């Protein structure tokens, strides 16, 4: 009855969305629902609203001009302000005409994948990776994702050699690889990549003559000692700029995921033309664009807001990891993002069934929603993504429940980490 | 460099959008730019803002809940209020769970075409038709549009026999036709279809076993004696309900085109599942959904607003047609929509070059932007769509300029209408 192209989509609903809405339907409340779900599965930043609230309340309401048709790849005002913001974080001048505003980072990823790939062509992605890439990059475009597995023994740090191997093997098998895509800072690991790693990655991408898609939606959500380096920064990318395509949005850095305001930056004229044509199908409400442009038009407020966001993120991470340390739950250290990448392989054993069993146990019995590594195409079982950007009490309760559940979970016989 | 699937899109930018932005860049102003462009090419309703303004100013600002992730096919609140509104205009109970809120009517049309068609499959559309259907229905889905030509001698009224002929011929040529699509009320003609015509159309659609896509975005924008009948109204559609898919949005009836808030209604479970999966790529900002839900949550205001809109539309149409009568410019009578479908065939002659020449002359010399019939796949040259839903002074000036231009345009030698 329905088309084959839509059937492909319906068979691939992201597990992330499903767990989110189940957990949200019966949330924990210390007084009223102490046995409710603790949703640490969704990368939402719940730490920011009080710093946004006053500024939002002072916004000018929609005008007649706002209600009218506007360029479907974003209003000039919003693109100018986004260009100014990202020119700072990317350390290079981004032109407003190189930006395409589109419905969410999802829309931006779909647009760049569709612009670059025909159905069946491939995108190599270092794994573990943000699970929704499967839908965002491959769902409508028809592209295929080929994971480049990273190594568990160094906490899944980005490794250009792993990407090189995946590209070489894919080519050897006759795959038409068009691009490499990654989250930077990484998700789920939360690594802020070093300039050396990024330089090495660009060398690989250039050697294989493929485009690079860099999802920098967590660009301002860093808290470690290492400053964020964009992949479009000329310091690491002096000569692959027009083959490097940047995705950003307001969901993470500004804590506004519901507004579905994403942006694609590209310097390649043909890709830009294609992305604008694709934005026609997924434009952002002018009312929302106006709201966001008004926020960005107050750079002093933006600077203070983002700095406060980073302070709170650092405190939240420190709180979460201190709890994990107390309960002797191992994890890979993070310098960015909203989550901690937990190593629970001691409790899952070396098989995917063990990971699945522990995930279900935590969700159904402990009523803690954290996402299993399989949702991120982790190359090794036993890892879980735990988001911590919410009320500290909820994180405390979630780690307490998790530790209690693990105390009763059957440990791997060998006792050794995978 | 870019994919074939995106190249297909970039070669088909709608002429409507192009003319709109050129004309908007240098608009007419009686004092400051008396030789500026008069944009009567874009179907924007500029008659409503003063009735919206106060209500918009009283809306509650965005809350924390609004900023969060919400179901990507629309918030429950907005879907409930849209269901209530459309249940009245459609004369049948629409369930909120059968609705998919998506980025604009464009998004809704793209979703239903993609859900029904695989690339190369066909949709039959009575012509002339809304030109952006070429992109909306066929651009990303890969479907092909087959026009079913209507007759000039009765002003291009909808004719089920013409649709029947097109379906029969397409099938005979081996086309895989999946659906018939149309605007109701029609665009560019502005016909409010009779129940008899709709019943006949449904008989044809059913006989050919194809789905029906009905774009009812002008459902509340009627002003003639004939009440609007929806194609999902059981009075005309007693037994094809789950094969009939309705598109609506806030662009026309509410005069809010910039907000890109569209909706698809379908009763077919597989189509609904597919449409929800497609809405993932083009969701509407929760801030905008909240704004629209707040408007609809005041049904007394909505009823008064829509009634006042219809009164103003009727007055605007009466004003425009009185001017056309004065200048002896013929047109097909309308009962809905924002435009008048002008018959300028006397001045274009019987060839498409004549229509193109007159269109360019009006745009470049008279600086009046109205769209040529070719942009609507008119089966006969010489017709133009003139939108009138704006300040009456602008319409007066535009008709004056048009008449003056026509007075100097070379008439068809035969002097006879095509």
PDB file of N, CA and C in Angstrom, chain B residues 3 22 59 62 67 74 101 111 121 135 164 176 186 223 254 256 268 280 292 325 357 362 384 386 389 408:
ATOM      1  N   UNK B   3      24.766  15.089  -5.518  1.00  0.00           N
ATOM      2  CA  UNK B   3      24.026  13.886  -5.902  1.00  0.00           C
ATOM      3  C   UNK B   3      23.051  14.170  -7.030  1.00  0.00           C
ATOM      4  N   UNK B  22      11.847  39.158  -6.054  1.00  0.00           N
ATOM      5  CA  UNK B  22      12.247  40.302  -6.883  1.00  0.00           C
ATOM      6  C   UNK B  22      11.290  41.473  -6.652  1.00  0.00           C
ATOM      7  N   UNK B  59      -0.820  36.612  23.837  1.00  0.00           N
ATOM      8  CA  UNK B  59      -0.390  35.219  24.019  1.00  0.00           C
ATOM      9  C   UNK B  59       0.615  35.114  25.160  1.00  0.00           C
ATOM     10  N   UNK B  62       6.636  31.778  25.697  1.00  0.00           N
ATOM     11  CA  UNK B  62       7.176  30.419  25.789  1.00  0.00           C
ATOM     12  C   UNK B  62       7.508  30.015  27.223  1.00  0.00           C
ATOM     13  N   UNK B  67      10.082  24.592  25.411  1.00  0.00           N
ATOM     14  CA  UNK B  67      11.430  24.477  24.828  1.00  0.00           C
ATOM     15  C   UNK B  67      11.865  23.036  24.639  1.00  0.00           C
ATOM     16  N   UNK B  74       3.807  16.656  15.937  1.00  0.00           N
ATOM     17  CA  UNK B  74       2.928  17.696  16.477  1.00  0.00           C
ATOM     18  C   UNK B  74       2.598  17.472  17.935  1.00  0.00           C
ATOM     19  N   UNK B 101       1.311  17.112  12.159  1.00  0.00           N
ATOM     20  CA  UNK B 101       1.726  18.511  11.986  1.00  0.00           C
ATOM     21  C   UNK B 101       3.130  18.500  11.408  1.00  0.00           C
ATOM     22  N   UNK B 111       5.128  14.775   2.262  1.00  0.00           N
ATOM     23  CA  UNK B 111       4.978  13.557   3.065  1.00  0.00           C
ATOM     24  C   UNK B 111       3.968  12.600   2.431  1.00  0.00           C
ATOM     25  N   UNK B 121       6.588   6.813 -10.115  1.00  0.00           N
ATOM     26  CA  UNK B 121       5.142   6.616 -10.072  1.00  0.00           C
ATOM     27  C   UNK B 121       4.448   7.976 -10.215  1.00  0.00           C
ATOM     28  N   UNK B 135       7.049  20.893  -7.196  1.00  0.00           N
ATOM     29  CA  UNK B 135       8.107  20.668  -6.213  1.00  0.00           C
ATOM     30  C   UNK B 135       7.562  19.921  -5.000  1.00  0.00           C
ATOM     31  N   UNK B 164     -10.906  11.388 -15.326  1.00  0.00           N
ATOM     32  CA  UNK B 164     -11.096  10.005 -15.789  1.00  0.00           C
ATOM     33  C   UNK B 164     -10.270   9.747 -17.049  1.00  0.00           C
ATOM     34  N   UNK B 176       2.349   3.973 -13.702  1.00  0.00           N
ATOM     35  CA  UNK B 176       1.857   3.489 -12.414  1.00  0.00           C
ATOM     36  C   UNK B 176       1.287   4.686 -11.654  1.00  0.00           C
ATOM     37  N   UNK B 186     -10.262  25.494  -5.573  1.00  0.00           N
ATOM     38  CA  UNK B 186      -9.190  25.361  -6.548  1.00  0.00           C
ATOM     39  C   UNK B 186      -8.303  26.603  -6.588  1.00  0.00           C
ATOM     40  N   UNK B 223     -16.130  33.002  -0.274  1.00  0.00           N
ATOM     41  CA  UNK B 223     -16.942  34.215  -0.141  1.00  0.00           C
ATOM     42  C   UNK B 223     -18.158  34.210  -1.063  1.00  0.00           C
ATOM     43  N   UNK B 254      -5.447  31.657   8.042  1.00  0.00           N
ATOM     44  CA  UNK B 254      -5.027  32.486   9.168  1.00  0.00           C
ATOM     45  C   UNK B 254      -4.017  33.571   8.753  1.00  0.00           C
ATOM     46  N   UNK B 256      -0.886  33.342   7.965  1.00  0.00           N
ATOM     47  CA  UNK B 256       0.395  33.183   8.664  1.00  0.00           C
ATOM     48  C   UNK B 256       1.356  32.299   7.854  1.00  0.00           C
ATOM     49  N   UNK B 268      -5.598   6.235   6.919  1.00  0.00           N
ATOM     50  CA  UNK B 268      -4.978   4.954   6.595  1.00  0.00           C
ATOM     51  C   UNK B 268      -3.813   4.704   7.539  1.00  0.00           C
ATOM     52  N   UNK B 280       9.392  13.530  11.068  1.00  0.00           N
ATOM     53  CA  UNK B 280      10.647  13.567  11.829  1.00  0.00           C
ATOM     54  C   UNK B 280      11.662  14.502  11.172  1.00  0.00           C
ATOM     55  N   UNK B 292       0.150  28.752  18.063  1.00  0.00           N
ATOM     56  CA  UNK B 292      -1.041  28.423  17.271  1.00  0.00           C
ATOM     57  C   UNK B 292      -2.089  27.714  18.124  1.00  0.00           C
ATOM     58  N   UNK B 325     -13.896  44.871 -14.425  1.00  0.00           N
ATOM     59  CA  UNK B 325     -15.066  45.137 -15.272  1.00  0.00           C
ATOM     60  C   UNK B 325     -14.955  46.521 -15.912  1.00  0.00           C
ATOM     61  N   UNK B 357       5.647  36.957 -23.311  1.00  0.00           N
ATOM     62  CA  UNK B 357       5.958  38.343 -23.662  1.00  0.00           C
ATOM     63  C   UNK B 357       5.113  39.311 -22.827  1.00  0.00           C
ATOM     64  N   UNK B 362       4.487  43.173 -18.431  1.00  0.00           N
ATOM     65  CA  UNK B 362       3.810  43.641 -17.221  1.00  0.00           C
ATOM     66  C   UNK B 362       4.805  43.769 -16.064  1.00  0.00           C
ATOM     67  N   UNK B 384      -3.817  34.501 -16.520  1.00  0.00           N
ATOM     68  CA  UNK B 384      -2.890  34.984 -15.491  1.00  0.00           C
ATOM     69  C   UNK B 384      -3.586  34.964 -14.134  1.00  0.00           C
ATOM     70  N   UNK B 386      -4.056  36.802 -10.685  1.00  0.00           N
ATOM     71  CA  UNK B 386      -3.854  38.093 -10.001  1.00  0.00           C
ATOM     72  C   UNK B 386      -4.394  37.992  -8.582  1.00  0.00           C
ATOM     73  N   UNK B 389      -5.582  40.137  -2.322  1.00  0.00           N
ATOM     74  CA  UNK B 389      -5.784  40.237  -0.872  1.00  0.00           C
ATOM     75  C   UNK B 389      -4.740  41.144  -0.220  1.00  0.00           C
ATOM     76  N   UNK B 408      -1.632  49.324 -24.812  1.00  0.00           N
ATOM     77  CA  UNK B 408      -0.530  49.482 -25.761  1.00  0.00           C
ATOM     78  C   UNK B 408       0.057  48.155 -26.226  1.00  0.00           C
TER      79      UNK B 408
END
